[in-house]
PDB file of C-alpha atoms in Angstrom:
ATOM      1  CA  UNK A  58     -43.909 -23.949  16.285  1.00  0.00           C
ATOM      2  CA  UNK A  59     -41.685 -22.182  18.622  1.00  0.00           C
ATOM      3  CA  UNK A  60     -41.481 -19.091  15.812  1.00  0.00           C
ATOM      4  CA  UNK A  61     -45.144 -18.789  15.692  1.00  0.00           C
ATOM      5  CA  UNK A  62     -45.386 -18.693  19.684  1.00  0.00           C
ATOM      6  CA  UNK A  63     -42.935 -16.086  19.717  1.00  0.00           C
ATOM      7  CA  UNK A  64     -44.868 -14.063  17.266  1.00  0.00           C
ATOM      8  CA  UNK A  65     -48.364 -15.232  18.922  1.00  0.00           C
ATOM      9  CA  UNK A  66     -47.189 -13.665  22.269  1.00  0.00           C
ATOM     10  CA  UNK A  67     -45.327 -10.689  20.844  1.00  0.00           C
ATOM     11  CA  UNK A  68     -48.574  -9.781  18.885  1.00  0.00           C
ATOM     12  CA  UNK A  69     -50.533 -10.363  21.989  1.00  0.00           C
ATOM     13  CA  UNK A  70     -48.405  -7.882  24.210  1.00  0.00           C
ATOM     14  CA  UNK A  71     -48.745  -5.508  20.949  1.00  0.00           C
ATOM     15  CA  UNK A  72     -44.886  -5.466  20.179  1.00  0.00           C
ATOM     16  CA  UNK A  73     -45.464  -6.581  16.805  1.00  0.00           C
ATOM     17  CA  UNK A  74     -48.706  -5.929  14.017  1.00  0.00           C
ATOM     18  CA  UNK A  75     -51.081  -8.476  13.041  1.00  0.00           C
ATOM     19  CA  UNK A  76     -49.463  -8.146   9.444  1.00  0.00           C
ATOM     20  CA  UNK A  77     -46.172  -8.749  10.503  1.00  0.00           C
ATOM     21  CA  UNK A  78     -47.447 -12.164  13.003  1.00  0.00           C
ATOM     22  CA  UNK A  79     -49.846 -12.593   9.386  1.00  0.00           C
ATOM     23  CA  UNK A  80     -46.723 -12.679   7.112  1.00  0.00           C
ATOM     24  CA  UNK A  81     -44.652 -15.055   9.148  1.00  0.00           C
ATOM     25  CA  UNK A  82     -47.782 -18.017   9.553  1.00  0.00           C
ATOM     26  CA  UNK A  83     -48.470 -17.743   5.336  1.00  0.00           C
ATOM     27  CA  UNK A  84     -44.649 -18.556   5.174  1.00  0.00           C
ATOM     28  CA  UNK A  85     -44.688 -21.350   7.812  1.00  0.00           C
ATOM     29  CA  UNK A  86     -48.151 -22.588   6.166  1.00  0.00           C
ATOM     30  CA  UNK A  87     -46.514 -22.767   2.541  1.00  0.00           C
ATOM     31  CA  UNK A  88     -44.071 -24.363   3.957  1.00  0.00           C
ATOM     32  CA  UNK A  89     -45.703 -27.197   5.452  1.00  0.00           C
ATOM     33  CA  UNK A  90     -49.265 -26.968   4.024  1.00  0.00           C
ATOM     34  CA  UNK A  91     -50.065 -30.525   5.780  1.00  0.00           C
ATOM     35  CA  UNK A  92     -49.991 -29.267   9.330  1.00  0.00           C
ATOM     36  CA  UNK A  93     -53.424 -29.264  10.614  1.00  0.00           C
ATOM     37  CA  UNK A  94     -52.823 -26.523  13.165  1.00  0.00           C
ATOM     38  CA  UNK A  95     -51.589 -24.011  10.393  1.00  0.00           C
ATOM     39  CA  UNK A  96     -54.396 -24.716   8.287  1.00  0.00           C
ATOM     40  CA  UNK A  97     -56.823 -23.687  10.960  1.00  0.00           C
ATOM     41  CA  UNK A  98     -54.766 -20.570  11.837  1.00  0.00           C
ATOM     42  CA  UNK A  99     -54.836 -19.432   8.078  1.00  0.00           C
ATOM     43  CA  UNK A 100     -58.543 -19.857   8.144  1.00  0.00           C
ATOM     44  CA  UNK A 101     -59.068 -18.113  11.768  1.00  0.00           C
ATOM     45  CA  UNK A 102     -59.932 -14.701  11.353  1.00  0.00           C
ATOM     46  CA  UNK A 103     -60.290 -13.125  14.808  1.00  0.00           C
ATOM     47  CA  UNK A 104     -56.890 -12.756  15.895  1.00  0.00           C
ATOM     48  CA  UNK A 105     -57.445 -13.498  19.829  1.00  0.00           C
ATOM     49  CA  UNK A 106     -58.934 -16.808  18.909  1.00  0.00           C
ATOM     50  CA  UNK A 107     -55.846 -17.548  16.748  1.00  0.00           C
ATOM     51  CA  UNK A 108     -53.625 -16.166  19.438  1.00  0.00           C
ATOM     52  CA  UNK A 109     -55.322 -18.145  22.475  1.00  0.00           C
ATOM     53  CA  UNK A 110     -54.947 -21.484  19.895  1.00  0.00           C
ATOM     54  CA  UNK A 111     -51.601 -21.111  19.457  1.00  0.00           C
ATOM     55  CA  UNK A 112     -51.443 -20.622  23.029  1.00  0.00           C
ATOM     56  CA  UNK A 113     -53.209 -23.989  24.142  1.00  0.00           C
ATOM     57  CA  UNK A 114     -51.807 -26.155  21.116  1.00  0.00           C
ATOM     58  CA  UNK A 115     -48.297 -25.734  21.741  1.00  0.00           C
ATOM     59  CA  UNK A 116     -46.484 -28.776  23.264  1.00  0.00           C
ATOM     60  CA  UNK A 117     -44.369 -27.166  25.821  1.00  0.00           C
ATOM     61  CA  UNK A 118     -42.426 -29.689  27.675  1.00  0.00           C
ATOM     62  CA  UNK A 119     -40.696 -30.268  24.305  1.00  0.00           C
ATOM     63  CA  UNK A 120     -40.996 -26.258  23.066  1.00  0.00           C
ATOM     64  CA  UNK A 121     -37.207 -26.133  22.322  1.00  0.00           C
ATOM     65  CA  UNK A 122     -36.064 -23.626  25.005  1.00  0.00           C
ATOM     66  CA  UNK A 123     -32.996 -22.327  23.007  1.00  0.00           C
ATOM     67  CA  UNK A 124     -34.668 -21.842  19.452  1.00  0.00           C
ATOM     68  CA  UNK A 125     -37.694 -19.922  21.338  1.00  0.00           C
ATOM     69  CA  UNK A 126     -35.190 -18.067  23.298  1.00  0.00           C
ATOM     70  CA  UNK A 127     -33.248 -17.220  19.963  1.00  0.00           C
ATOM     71  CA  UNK A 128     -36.005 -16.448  18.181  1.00  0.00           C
ATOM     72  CA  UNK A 129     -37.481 -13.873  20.692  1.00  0.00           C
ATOM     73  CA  UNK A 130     -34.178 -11.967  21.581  1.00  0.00           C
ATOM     74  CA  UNK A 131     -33.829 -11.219  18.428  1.00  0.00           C
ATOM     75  CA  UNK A 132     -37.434  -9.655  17.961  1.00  0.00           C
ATOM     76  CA  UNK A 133     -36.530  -8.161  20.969  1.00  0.00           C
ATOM     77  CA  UNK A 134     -33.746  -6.664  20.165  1.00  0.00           C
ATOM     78  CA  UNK A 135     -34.762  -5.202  17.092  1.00  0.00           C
ATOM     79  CA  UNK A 136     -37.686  -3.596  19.561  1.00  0.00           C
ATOM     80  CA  UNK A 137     -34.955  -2.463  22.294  1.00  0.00           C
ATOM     81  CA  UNK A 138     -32.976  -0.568  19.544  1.00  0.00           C
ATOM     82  CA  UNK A 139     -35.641   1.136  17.993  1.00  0.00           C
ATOM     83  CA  UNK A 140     -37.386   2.064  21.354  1.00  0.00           C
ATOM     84  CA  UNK A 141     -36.483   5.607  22.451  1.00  0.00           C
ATOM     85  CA  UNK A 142     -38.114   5.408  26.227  1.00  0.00           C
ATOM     86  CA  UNK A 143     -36.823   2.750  28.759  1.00  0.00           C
ATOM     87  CA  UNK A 144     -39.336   3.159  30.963  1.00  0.00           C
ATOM     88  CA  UNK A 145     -42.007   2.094  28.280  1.00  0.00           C
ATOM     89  CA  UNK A 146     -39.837  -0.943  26.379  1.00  0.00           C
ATOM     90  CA  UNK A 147     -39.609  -1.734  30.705  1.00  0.00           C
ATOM     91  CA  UNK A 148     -43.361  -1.875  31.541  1.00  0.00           C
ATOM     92  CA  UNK A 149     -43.550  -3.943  27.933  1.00  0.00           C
ATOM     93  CA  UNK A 150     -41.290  -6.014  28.947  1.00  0.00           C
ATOM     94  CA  UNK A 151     -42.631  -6.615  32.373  1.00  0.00           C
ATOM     95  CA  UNK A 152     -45.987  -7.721  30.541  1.00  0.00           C
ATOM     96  CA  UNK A 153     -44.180  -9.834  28.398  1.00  0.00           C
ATOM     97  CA  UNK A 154     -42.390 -11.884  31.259  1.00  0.00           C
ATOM     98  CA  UNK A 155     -46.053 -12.480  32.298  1.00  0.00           C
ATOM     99  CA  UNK A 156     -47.329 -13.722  29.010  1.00  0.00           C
ATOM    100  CA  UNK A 157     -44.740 -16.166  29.354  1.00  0.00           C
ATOM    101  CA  UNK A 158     -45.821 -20.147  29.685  1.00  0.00           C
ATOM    102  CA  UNK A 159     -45.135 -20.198  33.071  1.00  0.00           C
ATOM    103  CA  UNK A 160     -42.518 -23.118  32.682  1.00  0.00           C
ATOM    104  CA  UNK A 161     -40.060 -20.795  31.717  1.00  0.00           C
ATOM    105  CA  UNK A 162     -40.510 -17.835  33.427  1.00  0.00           C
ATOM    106  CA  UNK A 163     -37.818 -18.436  36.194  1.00  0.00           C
ATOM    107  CA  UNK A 164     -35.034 -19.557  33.488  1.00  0.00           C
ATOM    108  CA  UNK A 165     -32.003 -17.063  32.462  1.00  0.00           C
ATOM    109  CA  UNK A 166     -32.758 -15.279  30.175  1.00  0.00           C
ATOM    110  CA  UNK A 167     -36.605 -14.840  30.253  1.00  0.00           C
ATOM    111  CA  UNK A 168     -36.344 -13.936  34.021  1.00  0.00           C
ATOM    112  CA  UNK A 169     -34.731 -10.899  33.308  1.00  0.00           C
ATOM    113  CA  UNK A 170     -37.985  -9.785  31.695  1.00  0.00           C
ATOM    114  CA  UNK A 171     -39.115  -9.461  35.163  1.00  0.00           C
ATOM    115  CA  UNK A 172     -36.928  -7.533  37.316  1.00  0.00           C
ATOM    116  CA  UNK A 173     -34.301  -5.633  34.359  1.00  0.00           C
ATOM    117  CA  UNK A 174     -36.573  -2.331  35.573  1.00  0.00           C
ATOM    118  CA  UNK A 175     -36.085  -2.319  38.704  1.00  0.00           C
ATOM    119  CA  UNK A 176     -33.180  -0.148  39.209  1.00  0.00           C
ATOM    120  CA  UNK A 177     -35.539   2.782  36.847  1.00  0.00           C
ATOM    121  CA  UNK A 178     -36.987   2.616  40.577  1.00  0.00           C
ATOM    122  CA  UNK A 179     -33.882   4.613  41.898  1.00  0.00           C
ATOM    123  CA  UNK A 180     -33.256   6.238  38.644  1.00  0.00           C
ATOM    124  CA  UNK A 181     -30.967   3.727  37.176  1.00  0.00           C
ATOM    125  CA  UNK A 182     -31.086   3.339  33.957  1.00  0.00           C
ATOM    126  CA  UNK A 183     -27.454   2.780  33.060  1.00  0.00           C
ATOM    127  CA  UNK A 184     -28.026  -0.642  35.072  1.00  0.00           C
ATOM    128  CA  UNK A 185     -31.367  -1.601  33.724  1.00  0.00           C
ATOM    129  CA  UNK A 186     -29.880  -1.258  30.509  1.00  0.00           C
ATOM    130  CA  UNK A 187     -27.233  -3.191  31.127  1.00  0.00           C
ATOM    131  CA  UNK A 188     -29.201  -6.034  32.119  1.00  0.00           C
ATOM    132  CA  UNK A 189     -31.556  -6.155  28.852  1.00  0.00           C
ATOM    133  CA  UNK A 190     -28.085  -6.166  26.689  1.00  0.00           C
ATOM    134  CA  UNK A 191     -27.230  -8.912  28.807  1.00  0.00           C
ATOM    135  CA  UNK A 192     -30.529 -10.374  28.206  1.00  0.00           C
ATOM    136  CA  UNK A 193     -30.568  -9.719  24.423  1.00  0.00           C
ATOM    137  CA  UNK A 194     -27.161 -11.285  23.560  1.00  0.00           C
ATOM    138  CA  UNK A 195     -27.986 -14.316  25.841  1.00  0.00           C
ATOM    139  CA  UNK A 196     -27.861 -16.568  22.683  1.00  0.00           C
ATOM    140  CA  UNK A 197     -24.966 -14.650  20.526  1.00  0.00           C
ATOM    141  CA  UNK A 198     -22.090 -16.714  20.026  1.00  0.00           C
TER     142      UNK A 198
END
């Protein structure tokens, strides 16, 4: 479940399209068919309703930190590289921090969501950079 949160949220900040957050729950349904929650989500066809399910079904004092956190650094990543303008992938990644369950939102490296553009403030962007490529190889081995 910790895939489909990171695609929930990502499609609710609008980092990634309904057919790509679409694609990844027909796989995870095929692949177990039995789970009750997938079956509603195929069926669910107002996408805020789906999102705001997965939102309020997800277990997460067991949400495996590192899997989510691998998961969404590398969706991030892919959105860092192809992003052009710092300042916007900064004020989406601000948002992001805040659609965050708020459990995690203080742990390396989702905390860096929050404050990586501050030094765009004094026209630093060498820095803020740095701290997202920080960020996004968090989980690289």
């Amino acid at each position: 479940m910790e895939k489909l949160l990171v695609y929930a949220i990502l499609l609710y900040e609008e980092l990634i399209t309904e057919n790509e957050y679409n694609k990844w729950l027909d796989e995870l349904f095929l692949n177990t068919p039995e789970n009750d929650d997938l079956l509603y989500l195929e069926g669910e066809t107002d996408i805020k309703k789906a999102i705001i399910y997965v939102r309020t079904h997800i277990d997460y004092q067991n949400l495996d930190l590192e899997w989510f956190g691998r998961i969404l650094m590398s969706k991030l990543e892919r959105i860092y590289v192809n992003c052009s303008d710092i300042k916007y992938f900064a004020d989406r990644m601000y948002s992001l921090w805040e659609s965050l369950p708020g459990n995690i939102q203080n742990i390396e490296p989702f905390w860096a969501l929050c404050y990586a553009d501050e030094p765009l403030s004094w026209g630093d962007e060498k820095q803020t950079r740095n701290i997202y490529e920080n960020m996004l190889s968090y989980y690289k081995d």
